[in-house]
Amino acid sequence: MSAFIVCWMVLAWLLQRRRLPMDHPNVRSLHVTPTPRIGGLGMMAGVGVASLWLADAVLLPAMLAAFALAALSLLDDVRSLSMVARLLAHFVAAVACLLALGLTGWALVGATLAVVWMTNLYNFMDGTDGLAGGMAVIGFGALALAAMLGDAPGLAAFCAAIAAAALAFLRFNFPPARVFMGDTGSIPLGFLAASLGIVGTMQHVWPWLFPLLVFSPFIVDASVTLIRRALRGERVWRAHRSHYYQRVVLLGASHRQLALAAYALMLAAAALAFALLLFLQYTAWLLILSAAIYLLIFLPIDWCWHRIPNEP
């Protein structure tokens, strides 16, 4: 409740200010008017207040690293830092957090790459009204429920606080959005999705596939898009509008229609993740079903996209 209330109050107060960091339309954007990108401030304020009494030895490394990334991302939202500086900070935060959690050797290398990728892909997927906020509500809500069922109350409460702050943010971000999340919100959310997923795995709260399935709507879209751009020889770090969620809007869907359809997909992914917890012996079949769902979604979008003159 504190995370929800603080986020709501901070954003309501900030929106009354005259000078705010603005997100101006660019080649990646789906919006046409400058919009304040201060949503991350409210969300991290809400999560920060909740963290004051939720922090413990296990969660503290992820909390501290996430807030450090939020501070750096706020500077980026205001001053625009270089890509190299941002990526280096992401690696430093990931390595510091994972070392504190006790990972070493190849496990540390693999986990670091996973955390940095999740940190950035969440930012890639924050490109339309209500999408990243909805993924935070559903994704961290699913982690909270699984942690509660897995007898990890501290982890459950912290994940619930993140979901609650994101829900308050959605009050201002659901289409038509009055405020965007900005890097101040998307970067730490991506980091927390990965790092808390690892915490739950190390505590045997869930198998490592569980958080991957929960956040698969973002992971699959961003990963498939990046791989396809790389295979075409494109500069993958440049702004673009070739994510599947971006194509849906460019093909004519409204932001509200996309958000509601995405929420349905997120809930389906969470349901498959919980089915994995209950029926581990059917893991392979659940993964096949998950892959089939994404194929049934992506192939029609590709077919429609290539039937009309549009961006590659």
CSV table of C-alpha atoms in Angstrom, one decimal:
chain,number,residue,atom,x,y,z
A,1,MET,CA,0.0,0.0,0.0
A,2,SER,CA,2.8,2.4,0.8
A,3,ALA,CA,4.4,1.8,-2.6
A,4,PHE,CA,1.1,2.4,-4.4
A,5,ILE,CA,0.3,5.6,-2.4
A,6,VAL,CA,3.7,7.1,-2.6
A,7,CYS,CA,4.0,6.5,-6.3
A,8,TRP,CA,0.6,8.0,-7.0
A,9,MET,CA,1.3,11.1,-4.8
A,10,VAL,CA,4.7,11.8,-6.3
A,11,LEU,CA,3.5,11.6,-9.8
A,12,ALA,CA,0.4,13.8,-9.1
A,13,TRP,CA,2.7,16.4,-7.5
A,14,LEU,CA,5.3,16.2,-10.3
A,15,LEU,CA,2.7,16.7,-13.0
A,16,GLN,CA,1.9,20.1,-11.5
A,17,ARG,CA,5.4,21.3,-12.1
A,18,ARG,CA,6.2,23.4,-15.1
A,19,ARG,CA,9.6,22.2,-16.1
A,20,LEU,CA,9.9,18.5,-16.5
A,21,PRO,CA,12.2,16.1,-18.5
A,22,MET,CA,10.3,15.5,-21.7
A,23,ASP,CA,10.3,12.6,-24.2
A,24,HIS,CA,10.3,14.2,-27.6
A,25,PRO,CA,9.2,12.1,-30.6
A,26,ASN,CA,12.1,10.5,-32.6
A,27,VAL,CA,12.6,7.7,-35.1
A,28,ARG,CA,11.7,5.1,-32.5
A,29,SER,CA,8.7,6.8,-31.1
A,30,LEU,CA,5.0,5.9,-31.5
A,31,HIS,CA,3.8,9.1,-29.9
A,32,VAL,CA,3.6,12.5,-31.7
A,33,THR,CA,3.6,15.0,-28.8
A,34,PRO,CA,6.2,15.7,-26.2
A,35,THR,CA,5.3,13.8,-22.9
A,36,PRO,CA,6.9,14.0,-19.5
A,37,ARG,CA,9.2,11.0,-18.8
A,38,ILE,CA,9.0,11.1,-15.0
A,39,GLY,CA,7.1,8.0,-14.3
A,40,GLY,CA,10.2,6.2,-13.1
A,41,LEU,CA,10.7,8.8,-10.3
A,42,GLY,CA,7.3,8.0,-8.8
A,43,MET,CA,7.7,4.2,-9.1
A,44,MET,CA,11.2,4.2,-7.6
A,45,ALA,CA,10.0,6.5,-4.8
A,46,GLY,CA,7.2,4.1,-4.0
A,47,VAL,CA,9.5,1.1,-4.1
A,48,GLY,CA,12.1,3.0,-2.0
A,49,VAL,CA,9.7,3.7,0.8
A,50,ALA,CA,8.6,0.1,0.9
A,51,SER,CA,12.2,-1.0,0.9
A,52,LEU,CA,12.9,0.8,4.1
A,53,TRP,CA,11.3,-2.1,6.1
A,54,LEU,CA,11.5,-4.9,3.4
A,55,ALA,CA,15.3,-4.9,3.0
A,56,ASP,CA,17.1,-8.0,4.2
A,57,ALA,CA,20.6,-9.5,3.6
A,58,VAL,CA,19.4,-11.4,0.5
A,59,LEU,CA,17.4,-8.6,-1.1
A,60,LEU,CA,19.7,-5.7,-0.2
A,61,PRO,CA,22.2,-6.2,-3.1
A,62,ALA,CA,19.5,-6.1,-5.7
A,63,MET,CA,17.8,-3.1,-4.0
A,64,LEU,CA,21.0,-1.1,-3.8
A,65,ALA,CA,22.0,-1.8,-7.4
A,66,ALA,CA,18.5,-1.0,-8.7
A,67,PHE,CA,18.5,2.4,-7.0
A,68,ALA,CA,22.0,3.2,-8.2
A,69,LEU,CA,20.8,2.4,-11.7
A,70,ALA,CA,17.7,4.5,-11.2
A,71,ALA,CA,19.9,7.5,-10.1
A,72,LEU,CA,22.2,7.1,-13.2
A,73,SER,CA,19.2,6.7,-15.5
A,74,LEU,CA,17.6,9.9,-14.1
A,75,LEU,CA,20.8,11.7,-15.1
A,76,ASP,CA,20.5,10.1,-18.5
A,77,ASP,CA,16.9,11.2,-18.8
A,78,VAL,CA,17.9,14.8,-18.0
A,79,ARG,CA,21.4,15.0,-19.6
A,80,SER,CA,21.6,12.1,-22.1
A,81,LEU,CA,24.6,9.9,-21.3
A,82,SER,CA,26.6,8.0,-23.8
A,83,MET,CA,25.7,4.4,-24.6
A,84,VAL,CA,29.1,3.2,-23.4
A,85,ALA,CA,28.7,4.8,-20.0
A,86,ARG,CA,25.3,3.4,-19.5
A,87,LEU,CA,26.2,-0.1,-20.6
A,88,LEU,CA,29.3,-0.1,-18.4
A,89,ALA,CA,27.2,1.0,-15.4
A,90,HIS,CA,24.8,-1.9,-16.1
A,91,PHE,CA,27.6,-4.4,-16.1
A,92,VAL,CA,29.1,-3.0,-12.9
A,93,ALA,CA,25.7,-3.1,-11.1
A,94,ALA,CA,25.1,-6.7,-12.3
A,95,VAL,CA,28.5,-8.0,-11.3
A,96,ALA,CA,28.4,-6.3,-7.9
A,97,CYS,CA,24.9,-7.6,-7.1
A,98,LEU,CA,25.6,-11.2,-8.3
A,99,LEU,CA,28.9,-11.3,-6.4
A,100,ALA,CA,27.1,-10.2,-3.2
A,101,LEU,CA,24.6,-13.0,-3.9
A,102,GLY,CA,27.4,-15.6,-4.0
A,103,LEU,CA,27.7,-16.4,-7.7
A,104,THR,CA,31.2,-17.1,-9.1
A,105,GLY,CA,32.8,-18.6,-12.2
A,106,TRP,CA,30.8,-19.4,-15.2
A,107,ALA,CA,27.5,-19.0,-13.3
A,108,LEU,CA,28.5,-15.4,-12.6
A,109,VAL,CA,29.4,-14.8,-16.3
A,110,GLY,CA,26.1,-16.2,-17.6
A,111,ALA,CA,24.0,-14.5,-14.9
A,112,THR,CA,25.7,-11.2,-15.6
A,113,LEU,CA,24.9,-11.3,-19.3
A,114,ALA,CA,21.3,-12.3,-18.5
A,115,VAL,CA,20.9,-9.4,-16.1
A,116,VAL,CA,22.4,-6.9,-18.4
A,117,TRP,CA,20.3,-8.1,-21.3
A,118,MET,CA,17.1,-8.0,-19.3
A,119,THR,CA,18.0,-4.5,-18.0
A,120,ASN,CA,18.2,-3.2,-21.5
A,121,LEU,CA,15.4,-5.2,-23.2
A,122,TYR,CA,12.9,-3.8,-20.7
A,123,ASN,CA,14.0,-0.3,-21.9
A,124,PHE,CA,13.6,-1.4,-25.5
A,125,MET,CA,10.1,-2.6,-24.8
A,126,ASP,CA,9.0,0.6,-23.1
A,127,GLY,CA,7.8,2.3,-26.2
A,128,THR,CA,4.0,2.5,-26.1
A,129,ASP,CA,1.4,3.6,-23.5
A,130,GLY,CA,0.7,1.1,-20.8
A,131,LEU,CA,3.0,-1.7,-22.0
A,132,ALA,CA,6.0,-1.7,-19.7
A,133,GLY,CA,3.9,-0.7,-16.7
A,134,GLY,CA,1.5,-3.6,-17.4
A,135,MET,CA,4.3,-6.0,-17.6
A,136,ALA,CA,5.6,-4.8,-14.3
A,137,VAL,CA,2.2,-5.2,-12.6
A,138,ILE,CA,1.6,-8.7,-14.0
A,139,GLY,CA,5.2,-9.9,-14.0
A,140,PHE,CA,6.2,-8.8,-10.5
A,141,GLY,CA,2.7,-9.8,-9.3
A,142,ALA,CA,3.3,-13.3,-10.5
A,143,LEU,CA,6.7,-13.4,-8.8
A,144,ALA,CA,5.1,-12.2,-5.6
A,145,LEU,CA,2.5,-14.9,-5.7
A,146,ALA,CA,5.0,-17.6,-6.4
A,147,ALA,CA,7.3,-16.4,-3.6
A,148,MET,CA,4.4,-16.4,-1.2
A,149,LEU,CA,3.5,-20.0,-2.2
A,150,GLY,CA,7.2,-20.9,-2.0
A,151,ASP,CA,7.5,-19.7,1.7
A,152,ALA,CA,9.6,-16.6,0.9
A,153,PRO,CA,7.7,-13.8,2.5
A,154,GLY,CA,10.4,-11.1,2.1
A,155,LEU,CA,10.8,-11.7,-1.6
A,156,ALA,CA,7.0,-11.9,-2.0
A,157,ALA,CA,6.5,-8.5,-0.2
A,158,PHE,CA,9.2,-6.8,-2.2
A,159,CYS,CA,7.9,-8.1,-5.6
A,160,ALA,CA,4.4,-7.0,-4.5
A,161,ALA,CA,5.6,-3.5,-3.7
A,162,ILE,CA,7.1,-3.2,-7.2
A,163,ALA,CA,3.8,-4.4,-8.7
A,164,ALA,CA,1.8,-1.9,-6.6
A,165,ALA,CA,4.0,1.0,-7.6
A,166,ALA,CA,3.6,0.0,-11.2
A,167,LEU,CA,-0.1,-0.1,-10.8
A,168,ALA,CA,-0.2,3.4,-9.5
A,169,PHE,CA,2.0,4.5,-12.4
A,170,LEU,CA,-0.5,2.9,-14.8
A,171,ARG,CA,-3.1,5.4,-13.5
A,172,PHE,CA,-1.1,8.0,-15.4
A,173,ASN,CA,0.4,5.9,-18.2
A,174,PHE,CA,-2.6,3.8,-19.5
A,175,PRO,CA,-3.6,5.1,-22.9
A,176,PRO,CA,-3.8,8.0,-23.5
A,177,ALA,CA,-0.6,8.4,-21.4
A,178,ARG,CA,0.0,11.6,-19.4
A,179,VAL,CA,3.5,10.5,-18.4
A,180,PHE,CA,6.1,8.0,-19.6
A,181,MET,CA,8.3,5.7,-17.5
A,182,GLY,CA,11.6,6.9,-18.8
A,183,ASP,CA,14.9,5.2,-18.3
A,184,THR,CA,14.6,6.0,-14.5
A,185,GLY,CA,11.9,3.4,-14.4
A,186,SER,CA,12.5,0.9,-17.2
A,187,ILE,CA,16.2,0.3,-16.4
A,188,PRO,CA,15.8,-0.6,-12.7
A,189,LEU,CA,12.7,-2.6,-13.5
A,190,GLY,CA,14.5,-4.7,-16.0
A,191,PHE,CA,17.4,-5.2,-13.6
A,192,LEU,CA,15.0,-6.2,-10.8
A,193,ALA,CA,13.1,-8.7,-13.0
A,194,ALA,CA,16.4,-10.5,-13.7
A,195,SER,CA,18.1,-10.2,-10.3
A,196,LEU,CA,15.0,-11.1,-8.3
A,197,GLY,CA,14.4,-14.1,-10.6
A,198,ILE,CA,17.9,-15.2,-9.8
A,199,VAL,CA,17.4,-14.7,-6.0
A,200,GLY,CA,14.2,-16.9,-6.2
A,201,THR,CA,16.1,-19.6,-8.1
A,202,MET,CA,19.0,-19.6,-5.6
A,203,GLN,CA,16.5,-19.9,-2.7
A,204,HIS,CA,14.7,-22.7,-4.5
A,205,VAL,CA,11.5,-20.7,-4.6
A,206,TRP,CA,11.1,-21.5,-8.3
A,207,PRO,CA,13.0,-23.1,-11.2
A,208,TRP,CA,15.1,-20.8,-13.4
A,209,LEU,CA,12.6,-21.2,-16.2
A,210,PHE,CA,9.7,-19.7,-14.1
A,211,PRO,CA,10.8,-16.0,-14.3
A,212,LEU,CA,11.8,-16.5,-18.0
A,213,LEU,CA,8.2,-17.6,-18.8
A,214,VAL,CA,6.7,-14.8,-16.7
A,215,PHE,CA,8.6,-12.1,-18.6
A,216,SER,CA,8.7,-13.9,-21.9
A,217,PRO,CA,6.4,-11.4,-23.7
A,218,PHE,CA,9.2,-8.9,-23.4
A,219,ILE,CA,12.1,-11.4,-23.7
A,220,VAL,CA,10.8,-13.0,-26.9
A,221,ASP,CA,9.9,-9.8,-28.7
A,222,ALA,CA,13.1,-8.0,-27.9
A,223,SER,CA,15.4,-11.1,-28.5
A,224,VAL,CA,13.8,-12.1,-31.8
A,225,THR,CA,13.9,-8.5,-33.1
A,226,LEU,CA,17.5,-8.0,-32.2
A,227,ILE,CA,18.5,-11.3,-33.8
A,228,ARG,CA,16.7,-10.5,-37.0
A,229,ARG,CA,18.2,-7.0,-37.2
A,230,ALA,CA,21.7,-8.5,-36.6
A,231,LEU,CA,21.2,-11.1,-39.4
A,232,ARG,CA,20.1,-8.3,-41.8
A,233,GLY,CA,23.4,-6.5,-41.0
A,234,GLU,CA,21.6,-3.6,-39.2
A,235,ARG,CA,23.2,-1.6,-36.4
A,236,VAL,CA,21.3,-3.1,-33.6
A,237,TRP,CA,22.0,-0.3,-31.2
A,238,ARG,CA,20.3,2.3,-33.3
A,239,ALA,CA,16.7,3.4,-32.6
A,240,HIS,CA,14.1,1.6,-34.7
A,241,ARG,CA,10.4,0.7,-34.9
A,242,SER,CA,10.6,-3.0,-35.8
A,243,HIS,CA,9.6,-4.6,-32.5
A,244,TYR,CA,6.4,-6.6,-32.9
A,245,TYR,CA,4.5,-4.3,-30.5
A,246,GLN,CA,5.6,-1.3,-32.6
A,247,ARG,CA,4.5,-3.0,-35.8
A,248,VAL,CA,1.0,-3.7,-34.3
A,249,VAL,CA,0.5,0.0,-33.7
A,250,LEU,CA,2.0,1.0,-37.1
A,251,LEU,CA,-0.4,-1.5,-38.7
A,252,GLY,CA,-3.3,0.5,-37.3
A,253,ALA,CA,-4.1,-0.7,-33.8
A,254,SER,CA,-4.6,1.9,-31.1
A,255,HIS,CA,-2.3,2.1,-28.0
A,256,ARG,CA,-5.2,1.0,-25.9
A,257,GLN,CA,-5.9,-2.1,-28.1
A,258,LEU,CA,-2.3,-3.1,-28.0
A,259,ALA,CA,-2.1,-2.7,-24.3
A,260,LEU,CA,-5.2,-4.8,-23.6
A,261,ALA,CA,-4.0,-7.5,-26.0
A,262,ALA,CA,-0.5,-7.5,-24.4
A,263,TYR,CA,-2.0,-7.8,-21.0
A,264,ALA,CA,-3.9,-10.9,-22.1
A,265,LEU,CA,-0.6,-12.4,-23.5
A,266,MET,CA,1.2,-11.5,-20.2
A,267,LEU,CA,-1.5,-13.2,-18.1
A,268,ALA,CA,-1.2,-16.3,-20.4
A,269,ALA,CA,2.5,-16.4,-20.0
A,270,ALA,CA,2.2,-16.1,-16.2
A,271,ALA,CA,-0.4,-19.0,-16.2
A,272,LEU,CA,2.1,-21.1,-18.2
A,273,ALA,CA,4.8,-20.3,-15.6
A,274,PHE,CA,2.5,-21.4,-12.8
A,275,ALA,CA,1.7,-24.6,-14.7
A,276,LEU,CA,5.4,-25.2,-14.8
A,277,LEU,CA,5.6,-25.0,-11.0
A,278,LEU,CA,2.7,-27.5,-10.7
A,279,PHE,CA,3.7,-29.9,-13.5
A,280,LEU,CA,7.5,-29.9,-13.8
A,281,GLN,CA,7.4,-33.3,-15.5
A,282,TYR,CA,5.7,-31.6,-18.5
A,283,THR,CA,8.3,-28.8,-18.8
A,284,ALA,CA,9.1,-29.6,-22.4
A,285,TRP,CA,5.5,-29.6,-23.5
A,286,LEU,CA,4.8,-26.3,-21.7
A,287,LEU,CA,7.8,-24.8,-23.5
A,288,ILE,CA,6.6,-26.1,-26.9
A,289,LEU,CA,3.1,-24.6,-26.1
A,290,SER,CA,4.7,-21.3,-25.2
A,291,ALA,CA,6.7,-21.3,-28.5
A,292,ALA,CA,3.6,-22.1,-30.5
A,293,ILE,CA,1.7,-19.2,-28.9
A,294,TYR,CA,4.4,-16.8,-29.9
A,295,LEU,CA,4.6,-18.2,-33.5
A,296,LEU,CA,0.8,-17.8,-33.8
A,297,ILE,CA,1.1,-14.2,-32.8
A,298,PHE,CA,4.3,-13.2,-34.7
A,299,LEU,CA,3.7,-14.9,-38.0
A,300,PRO,CA,0.4,-13.1,-38.8
A,301,ILE,CA,2.1,-9.8,-37.8
A,302,ASP,CA,5.0,-10.5,-40.2
A,303,TRP,CA,2.5,-11.5,-42.9
A,304,CYS,CA,0.5,-8.3,-42.6
A,305,TRP,CA,3.7,-6.2,-42.3
A,306,HIS,CA,5.2,-7.4,-45.5
A,307,ARG,CA,1.9,-7.0,-47.5
A,308,ILE,CA,2.0,-3.2,-47.2
A,309,PRO,CA,4.7,-0.6,-48.0
A,310,ASN,CA,6.3,0.0,-44.6
A,311,GLU,CA,9.5,0.1,-42.7
A,312,PRO,CA,11.8,-3.0,-43.1
